[in-house]
PDB file of C-alpha atoms in Angstrom:
ATOM      1  CA  MET A1216      50.770  33.585   8.054  1.00 43.00           C
ATOM      2  CA  LEU A1217      49.059  30.561   9.645  1.00 41.00           C
ATOM      3  CA  HIS A1218      50.961  28.686  12.307  1.00 48.00           C
ATOM      4  CA  LEU A1219      51.313  24.892  12.058  1.00 39.00           C
ATOM      5  CA  SER A1220      49.279  24.527  15.267  1.00 46.00           C
ATOM      6  CA  THR A1221      46.411  26.471  13.662  1.00 45.00           C
ATOM      7  CA  LEU A1222      46.462  24.219  10.606  1.00 37.00           C
ATOM      8  CA  ARG A1223      46.453  21.153  12.811  1.00 45.00           C
ATOM      9  CA  PHE A1224      43.446  22.486  14.733  1.00 43.00           C
ATOM     10  CA  ARG A1225      41.537  23.239  11.558  1.00 49.00           C
ATOM     11  CA  TYR A1226      42.364  19.793  10.125  1.00 42.00           C
ATOM     12  CA  ALA A1227      41.281  18.028  13.332  1.00 47.00           C
ATOM     13  CA  SER A1228      38.063  20.053  13.498  1.00 51.00           C
ATOM     14  CA  GLY A1229      37.235  19.329   9.877  1.00 51.00           C
ATOM     15  CA  ARG A1230      37.868  15.629  10.346  1.00 51.00           C
ATOM     16  CA  ALA A1231      35.625  15.566  13.436  1.00 48.00           C
ATOM     17  CA  ILE A1232      32.801  17.296  11.556  1.00 49.00           C
ATOM     18  CA  ARG A1233      33.201  14.872   8.660  1.00 50.00           C
ATOM     19  CA  ASN A1234      33.013  11.877  11.009  1.00 51.00           C
ATOM     20  CA  VAL A1235      29.857  13.217  12.662  1.00 44.00           C
ATOM     21  CA  CYS A1236      28.238  13.792   9.271  1.00 46.00           C
ATOM     22  CA  MET A1237      29.110  10.258   8.191  1.00 46.00           C
ATOM     23  CA  ALA A1238      27.628   8.806  11.379  1.00 44.00           C
ATOM     24  CA  VAL A1239      24.424  10.805  10.971  1.00 44.00           C
ATOM     25  CA  GLY A1240      24.209   9.706   7.352  1.00 46.00           C
ATOM     26  CA  LEU A1241      24.535   6.066   8.314  1.00 42.00           C
ATOM     27  CA  ILE A1242      21.801   6.410  10.932  1.00 41.00           C
ATOM     28  CA  PHE A1243      19.325   7.973   8.535  1.00 44.00           C
ATOM     29  CA  SER A1244      20.209   5.699   5.647  1.00 44.00           C
ATOM     30  CA  ALA A1245      19.745   2.498   7.713  1.00 43.00           C
ATOM     31  CA  PRO A1246      17.022   0.396   6.059  1.00 47.00           C
ATOM     32  CA  ALA A1247      13.671   0.255   7.812  1.00 44.00           C
ATOM     33  CA  TRP A1248      13.671  -3.533   7.581  1.00 45.00           C
ATOM     34  CA  ALA A1249      16.422  -3.602  10.218  1.00 64.00           C
ATOM     35  CA  GLU A1250      13.544  -3.631  12.707  1.00 85.00           C
ATOM     36  CA  PRO A1251      12.261  -7.088  13.721  1.00 94.00           C
ATOM     37  CA  ILE A1252       9.554  -8.520  11.490  1.00 97.00           C
ATOM     38  CA  THR A1253       6.284  -8.981  13.368  1.00 98.00           C
ATOM     39  CA  VAL A1254       4.228 -12.030  12.441  1.00 98.00           C
ATOM     40  CA  VAL A1255       0.739 -12.484  13.905  1.00 98.00           C
ATOM     41  CA  ALA A1256      -0.219 -16.151  14.344  1.00 98.00           C
ATOM     42  CA  LEU A1257      -4.022 -16.284  14.320  1.00 98.00           C
ATOM     43  CA  GLY A1258      -5.342 -19.653  15.414  1.00 98.00           C
ATOM     44  CA  ASP A1259      -7.063 -21.925  17.897  1.00 98.00           C
ATOM     45  CA  SER A1260      -5.799 -24.167  20.719  1.00 98.00           C
ATOM     46  CA  LEU A1261      -3.123 -25.659  18.454  1.00 98.00           C
ATOM     47  CA  MET A1262      -1.610 -22.208  18.142  1.00 98.00           C
ATOM     48  CA  ALA A1263      -2.397 -21.158  21.718  1.00 97.00           C
ATOM     49  CA  GLY A1264      -0.434 -24.086  23.184  1.00 96.00           C
ATOM     50  CA  TYR A1265      -3.276 -25.887  24.944  1.00 97.00           C
ATOM     51  CA  GLY A1266      -2.135 -28.291  27.670  1.00 96.00           C
ATOM     52  CA  LEU A1267       1.535 -27.331  27.407  1.00 98.00           C
ATOM     53  CA  ALA A1268       4.001 -25.383  29.512  1.00 97.00           C
ATOM     54  CA  PRO A1269       4.304 -21.790  28.228  1.00 93.00           C
ATOM     55  CA  GLU A1270       7.683 -22.403  26.632  1.00 95.00           C
ATOM     56  CA  ALA A1271       6.570 -25.640  24.943  1.00 97.00           C
ATOM     57  CA  GLY A1272       3.710 -24.227  22.850  1.00 97.00           C
ATOM     58  CA  LEU A1273       3.844 -23.833  19.094  1.00 98.00           C
ATOM     59  CA  VAL A1274       4.560 -20.104  19.047  1.00 98.00           C
ATOM     60  CA  PRO A1275       7.476 -20.209  21.537  1.00 98.00           C
ATOM     61  CA  GLN A1276       8.981 -23.211  19.756  1.00 98.00           C
ATOM     62  CA  LEU A1277       8.539 -21.553  16.365  1.00 98.00           C
ATOM     63  CA  GLN A1278      10.102 -18.368  17.738  1.00 97.00           C
ATOM     64  CA  ALA A1279      13.108 -20.356  18.975  1.00 98.00           C
ATOM     65  CA  TRP A1280      13.390 -22.180  15.629  1.00 98.00           C
ATOM     66  CA  LEU A1281      13.418 -18.901  13.699  1.00 98.00           C
ATOM     67  CA  THR A1282      16.042 -17.464  16.060  1.00 97.00           C
ATOM     68  CA  GLU A1283      18.221 -20.508  15.385  1.00 97.00           C
ATOM     69  CA  GLN A1284      17.852 -19.709  11.674  1.00 96.00           C
ATOM     70  CA  GLY A1285      19.224 -16.237  12.367  1.00 96.00           C
ATOM     71  CA  ARG A1286      15.916 -14.481  11.686  1.00 96.00           C
ATOM     72  CA  ASP A1287      15.010 -11.331  13.596  1.00 96.00           C
ATOM     73  CA  VAL A1288      11.309 -12.059  13.991  1.00 97.00           C
ATOM     74  CA  VAL A1289       8.673 -11.556  16.673  1.00 97.00           C
ATOM     75  CA  VAL A1290       5.840 -14.101  16.477  1.00 98.00           C
ATOM     76  CA  VAL A1291       2.699 -12.849  18.233  1.00 98.00           C
ATOM     77  CA  ASN A1292       0.511 -15.598  19.676  1.00 98.00           C
ATOM     78  CA  ALA A1293      -3.053 -14.793  18.609  1.00 98.00           C
ATOM     79  CA  GLY A1294      -4.326 -18.297  19.305  1.00 98.00           C
ATOM     80  CA  VAL A1295      -7.500 -18.819  21.352  1.00 98.00           C
ATOM     81  CA  SER A1296      -8.493 -22.290  22.525  1.00 97.00           C
ATOM     82  CA  GLY A1297     -11.828 -23.440  21.159  1.00 97.00           C
ATOM     83  CA  ASP A1298     -11.931 -20.803  18.448  1.00 97.00           C
ATOM     84  CA  THR A1299     -13.704 -21.532  15.179  1.00 98.00           C
ATOM     85  CA  THR A1300     -13.115 -19.726  11.908  1.00 98.00           C
ATOM     86  CA  ALA A1301     -15.950 -17.375  12.907  1.00 98.00           C
ATOM     87  CA  GLY A1302     -14.184 -16.570  16.166  1.00 98.00           C
ATOM     88  CA  GLY A1303     -10.926 -15.871  14.378  1.00 98.00           C
ATOM     89  CA  LEU A1304     -12.679 -13.576  11.947  1.00 98.00           C
ATOM     90  CA  SER A1305     -14.373 -11.670  14.775  1.00 98.00           C
ATOM     91  CA  ARG A1306     -11.036 -10.707  16.322  1.00 97.00           C
ATOM     92  CA  LEU A1307      -9.035 -10.171  13.153  1.00 98.00           C
ATOM     93  CA  ASP A1308      -9.144  -6.370  13.182  1.00 96.00           C
ATOM     94  CA  TRP A1309      -7.740  -5.927  16.669  1.00 95.00           C
ATOM     95  CA  SER A1310      -5.221  -8.753  16.231  1.00 97.00           C
ATOM     96  CA  LEU A1311      -3.625  -7.048  13.224  1.00 98.00           C
ATOM     97  CA  THR A1312      -1.902  -4.092  14.858  1.00 96.00           C
ATOM     98  CA  PRO A1313      -0.104  -1.461  12.738  1.00 96.00           C
ATOM     99  CA  GLU A1314       3.179  -3.259  13.518  1.00 95.00           C
ATOM    100  CA  THR A1315       2.059  -6.462  11.799  1.00 98.00           C
ATOM    101  CA  ASP A1316       4.201  -7.430   8.794  1.00 98.00           C
ATOM    102  CA  ALA A1317       2.814 -10.899   8.022  1.00 98.00           C
ATOM    103  CA  LEU A1318      -0.054 -13.194   9.010  1.00 98.00           C
ATOM    104  CA  ILE A1319      -0.287 -16.923   9.754  1.00 98.00           C
ATOM    105  CA  VAL A1320      -3.821 -18.373   9.763  1.00 98.00           C
ATOM    106  CA  GLU A1321      -4.380 -21.709  11.524  1.00 98.00           C
ATOM    107  CA  LEU A1322      -8.126 -22.222  11.928  1.00 98.00           C
ATOM    108  CA  GLY A1323     -10.828 -24.684  10.959  1.00 98.00           C
ATOM    109  CA  GLY A1324     -10.089 -27.629  13.220  1.00 97.00           C
ATOM    110  CA  ASN A1325     -12.917 -26.782  15.611  1.00 98.00           C
ATOM    111  CA  ASP A1326     -15.346 -26.222  12.756  1.00 97.00           C
ATOM    112  CA  MET A1327     -14.486 -29.709  11.557  1.00 96.00           C
ATOM    113  CA  LEU A1328     -14.766 -31.325  15.005  1.00 95.00           C
ATOM    114  CA  ARG A1329     -18.216 -29.787  15.423  1.00 95.00           C
ATOM    115  CA  GLY A1330     -19.325 -30.869  11.966  1.00 95.00           C
ATOM    116  CA  LEU A1331     -19.980 -27.292  10.896  1.00 96.00           C
ATOM    117  CA  SER A1332     -20.615 -26.588   7.241  1.00 97.00           C
ATOM    118  CA  PRO A1333     -17.441 -26.512   5.114  1.00 98.00           C
ATOM    119  CA  GLU A1334     -19.018 -23.647   3.179  1.00 98.00           C
ATOM    120  CA  GLU A1335     -19.292 -21.626   6.389  1.00 98.00           C
ATOM    121  CA  ALA A1336     -15.664 -22.325   7.276  1.00 98.00           C
ATOM    122  CA  ARG A1337     -14.607 -21.381   3.752  1.00 98.00           C
ATOM    123  CA  ALA A1338     -16.501 -18.086   3.897  1.00 98.00           C
ATOM    124  CA  ASN A1339     -14.928 -17.144   7.239  1.00 98.00           C
ATOM    125  CA  LEU A1340     -11.410 -18.059   6.146  1.00 98.00           C
ATOM    126  CA  GLU A1341     -11.890 -16.132   2.923  1.00 98.00           C
ATOM    127  CA  ALA A1342     -12.962 -13.059   4.884  1.00 98.00           C
ATOM    128  CA  ILE A1343      -9.824 -13.388   7.031  1.00 98.00           C
ATOM    129  CA  LEU A1344      -7.598 -13.615   3.972  1.00 98.00           C
ATOM    130  CA  LYS A1345      -9.378 -10.673   2.389  1.00 98.00           C
ATOM    131  CA  GLY A1346      -8.676  -8.668   5.538  1.00 98.00           C
ATOM    132  CA  GLY A1347      -4.997  -9.558   5.419  1.00 98.00           C
ATOM    133  CA  GLN A1348      -4.808  -8.845   1.707  1.00 97.00           C
ATOM    134  CA  ALA A1349      -6.423  -5.425   2.203  1.00 97.00           C
ATOM    135  CA  ARG A1350      -3.585  -4.589   4.596  1.00 97.00           C
ATOM    136  CA  GLY A1351      -0.962  -5.737   2.115  1.00 97.00           C
ATOM    137  CA  LEU A1352       0.201  -8.568   4.356  1.00 98.00           C
ATOM    138  CA  PRO A1353       1.876 -11.696   3.040  1.00 98.00           C
ATOM    139  CA  MET A1354      -0.026 -14.680   4.482  1.00 98.00           C
ATOM    140  CA  LEU A1355       0.522 -18.323   5.362  1.00 98.00           C
ATOM    141  CA  LEU A1356      -2.546 -20.572   5.453  1.00 98.00           C
ATOM    142  CA  VAL A1357      -2.221 -23.729   7.553  1.00 98.00           C
ATOM    143  CA  GLY A1358      -4.450 -26.477   6.255  1.00 98.00           C
ATOM    144  CA  MET A1359      -6.469 -29.147   8.052  1.00 97.00           C
ATOM    145  CA  LYS A1360      -7.616 -32.548   6.824  1.00 96.00           C
ATOM    146  CA  ALA A1361     -11.041 -33.829   7.858  1.00 96.00           C
ATOM    147  CA  PRO A1362     -11.413 -37.422   9.038  1.00 91.00           C
ATOM    148  CA  GLY A1363     -13.963 -39.688   7.412  1.00 91.00           C
ATOM    149  CA  ASN A1364     -16.449 -39.409  10.292  1.00 90.00           C
ATOM    150  CA  PHE A1365     -18.796 -37.123   8.378  1.00 94.00           C
ATOM    151  CA  GLY A1366     -18.543 -38.987   5.089  1.00 96.00           C
ATOM    152  CA  ALA A1367     -16.491 -38.706   1.937  1.00 96.00           C
ATOM    153  CA  ASP A1368     -18.433 -35.723   0.589  1.00 97.00           C
ATOM    154  CA  TYR A1369     -17.863 -33.655   3.734  1.00 97.00           C
ATOM    155  CA  LYS A1370     -14.165 -34.551   3.718  1.00 97.00           C
ATOM    156  CA  ALA A1371     -13.741 -33.593   0.073  1.00 97.00           C
ATOM    157  CA  ARG A1372     -15.498 -30.244   0.567  1.00 98.00           C
ATOM    158  CA  PHE A1373     -13.574 -29.429   3.727  1.00 98.00           C
ATOM    159  CA  ASP A1374     -10.127 -30.509   2.525  1.00 98.00           C
ATOM    160  CA  ALA A1375     -10.475 -28.420  -0.648  1.00 98.00           C
ATOM    161  CA  ILE A1376     -10.909 -25.181   1.322  1.00 98.00           C
ATOM    162  CA  TYR A1377      -7.228 -24.569   2.022  1.00 98.00           C
ATOM    163  CA  PRO A1378      -5.568 -25.165  -1.360  1.00 98.00           C
ATOM    164  CA  ASP A1379      -8.390 -23.301  -3.095  1.00 98.00           C
ATOM    165  CA  LEU A1380      -8.128 -20.204  -0.900  1.00 98.00           C
ATOM    166  CA  ALA A1381      -4.327 -20.204  -0.838  1.00 98.00           C
ATOM    167  CA  ALA A1382      -4.299 -20.173  -4.643  1.00 98.00           C
ATOM    168  CA  GLN A1383      -7.000 -17.511  -4.815  1.00 98.00           C
ATOM    169  CA  TYR A1384      -5.283 -15.115  -2.397  1.00 98.00           C
ATOM    170  CA  GLY A1385      -1.660 -15.909  -3.177  1.00 97.00           C
ATOM    171  CA  ALA A1386      -0.957 -17.244   0.307  1.00 98.00           C
ATOM    172  CA  VAL A1387       1.811 -19.628   1.225  1.00 98.00           C
ATOM    173  CA  LEU A1388       0.172 -22.996   1.952  1.00 98.00           C
ATOM    174  CA  LEU A1389       1.027 -25.647   4.521  1.00 98.00           C
ATOM    175  CA  PRO A1390      -1.319 -28.398   3.306  1.00 97.00           C
ATOM    176  CA  SER A1391      -1.728 -30.171   6.644  1.00 97.00           C
ATOM    177  CA  PHE A1392      -0.858 -29.058  10.167  1.00 97.00           C
ATOM    178  CA  PHE A1393      -0.515 -32.643  11.391  1.00 97.00           C
ATOM    179  CA  ALA A1394       1.338 -34.046   8.364  1.00 96.00           C
ATOM    180  CA  PRO A1395       4.667 -34.389  10.218  1.00 96.00           C
ATOM    181  CA  LEU A1396       2.915 -36.769  12.626  1.00 96.00           C
ATOM    182  CA  THR A1397       0.411 -38.541  10.393  1.00 94.00           C
ATOM    183  CA  GLU A1398       3.099 -39.314   7.809  1.00 94.00           C
ATOM    184  CA  MET A1399       5.395 -41.010  10.316  1.00 94.00           C
ATOM    185  CA  ALA A1400       6.136 -44.611   9.412  1.00 93.00           C
ATOM    186  CA  ASP A1401       5.587 -45.790  12.988  1.00 95.00           C
ATOM    187  CA  PRO A1402       2.002 -45.110  14.183  1.00 92.00           C
ATOM    188  CA  ALA A1403       2.997 -45.861  17.774  1.00 95.00           C
ATOM    189  CA  ALA A1404       5.703 -43.199  17.659  1.00 95.00           C
ATOM    190  CA  ALA A1405       3.208 -40.706  16.237  1.00 95.00           C
ATOM    191  CA  HIS A1406       0.696 -41.562  18.974  1.00 95.00           C
ATOM    192  CA  ALA A1407       3.400 -40.941  21.592  1.00 97.00           C
ATOM    193  CA  MET A1408       3.657 -37.342  20.358  1.00 97.00           C
ATOM    194  CA  MET A1409       0.039 -36.561  21.220  1.00 97.00           C
ATOM    195  CA  GLN A1410      -1.528 -35.521  24.502  1.00 97.00           C
ATOM    196  CA  ALA A1411      -3.976 -37.849  26.234  1.00 96.00           C
ATOM    197  CA  ASP A1412      -6.950 -36.260  24.439  1.00 95.00           C
ATOM    198  CA  GLY A1413      -5.626 -37.476  21.082  1.00 94.00           C
ATOM    199  CA  ILE A1414      -6.279 -34.039  19.580  1.00 95.00           C
ATOM    200  CA  HIS A1415      -3.397 -31.844  20.710  1.00 98.00           C
ATOM    201  CA  PRO A1416       0.308 -32.577  20.241  1.00 98.00           C
ATOM    202  CA  ASN A1417       2.584 -32.729  23.259  1.00 98.00           C
ATOM    203  CA  ALA A1418       5.869 -30.791  23.440  1.00 98.00           C
ATOM    204  CA  GLU A1419       7.736 -33.330  21.296  1.00 98.00           C
ATOM    205  CA  GLY A1420       4.879 -33.395  18.807  1.00 98.00           C
ATOM    206  CA  VAL A1421       4.951 -29.622  18.557  1.00 98.00           C
ATOM    207  CA  LYS A1422       8.698 -29.736  17.956  1.00 98.00           C
ATOM    208  CA  LYS A1423       8.179 -32.066  14.998  1.00 98.00           C
ATOM    209  CA  ILE A1424       5.309 -29.924  13.661  1.00 98.00           C
ATOM    210  CA  VAL A1425       7.479 -26.789  13.905  1.00 98.00           C
ATOM    211  CA  ALA A1426      10.171 -28.550  11.858  1.00 97.00           C
ATOM    212  CA  GLY A1427       7.567 -28.913   9.087  1.00 97.00           C
ATOM    213  CA  LEU A1428       6.038 -25.469   9.559  1.00 98.00           C
ATOM    214  CA  GLY A1429       9.305 -23.546   9.863  1.00 98.00           C
ATOM    215  CA  PRO A1430      10.372 -23.660   6.199  1.00 98.00           C
ATOM    216  CA  LYS A1431       6.943 -22.369   5.189  1.00 98.00           C
ATOM    217  CA  VAL A1432       7.348 -19.468   7.626  1.00 98.00           C
ATOM    218  CA  LEU A1433      10.731 -18.706   6.060  1.00 98.00           C
ATOM    219  CA  GLU A1434       8.982 -18.595   2.686  1.00 97.00           C
ATOM    220  CA  LEU A1435       6.442 -16.205   4.216  1.00 98.00           C
ATOM    221  CA  LEU A1436       9.204 -13.965   5.584  1.00 97.00           C
ATOM    222  CA  GLY A1437      10.744 -13.852   2.128  1.00 96.00           C
ATOM    223  CA  ARG A1438       7.601 -12.089   0.934  1.00 97.00           C
ATOM    224  CA  VAL A1439       7.762  -9.322   3.545  1.00 96.00           C
ATOM    225  CA  LYS A1440       8.722  -6.070   1.867  1.00 81.00           C
ATOM    226  CA  SER A1441      10.782  -3.342   3.473  1.00 44.00           C
ATOM    227  CA  PHE A1442       8.584  -0.588   4.779  1.00 35.00           C
ATOM    228  CA  SER A1443       8.874   3.028   5.843  1.00 33.00           C
ATOM    229  CA  PRO A1444       8.077   3.989   9.446  1.00 31.00           C
TER     230      PRO A1444
END
């Protein structure tokens, strides 16, 4: 005959084993997407944060904005000041580490400022998008608008690069990096959000640009699939 104390011991032991098994099951059934999403932001000085304090650059401000949205994301700053589309393409392979889940491409401004061929910029950006596509990465392409300095034909050819490639490669498109500033009703207020060089936004300008960029990044994150380690 079993004593009551023996039954209690067996019941307690069985319950402990069951609890351990449940805990182990929860650990191994946890979805892989519980890990932070890693987004590589490939770009030039606008991405690198030229002329700004480290915490005021585009990537840190975007990171903070995404955190405020409750998103568990790590944005990797792969911006290099002065980089052209050719420069971005040359460092694509080592920028896209195995941890990369999504790619932001912000390049072309320096090609435009130097009057380089729009066809050359298009070819380089296409090669970058092909590289991201080959890795199965959802992508966000940040567009640029050329001024009229090089003529209407140059502007038309350059401006068409971004919507064309975004459609071709299924990338999320932000039509114009500077739209949040250029579309302000008060030109003086927009000018006050630029650094002295008239090319790079200051900290307040970046904040306004991030407010326009952020929703597009959320759309990008929505395309990131869960993955197995």
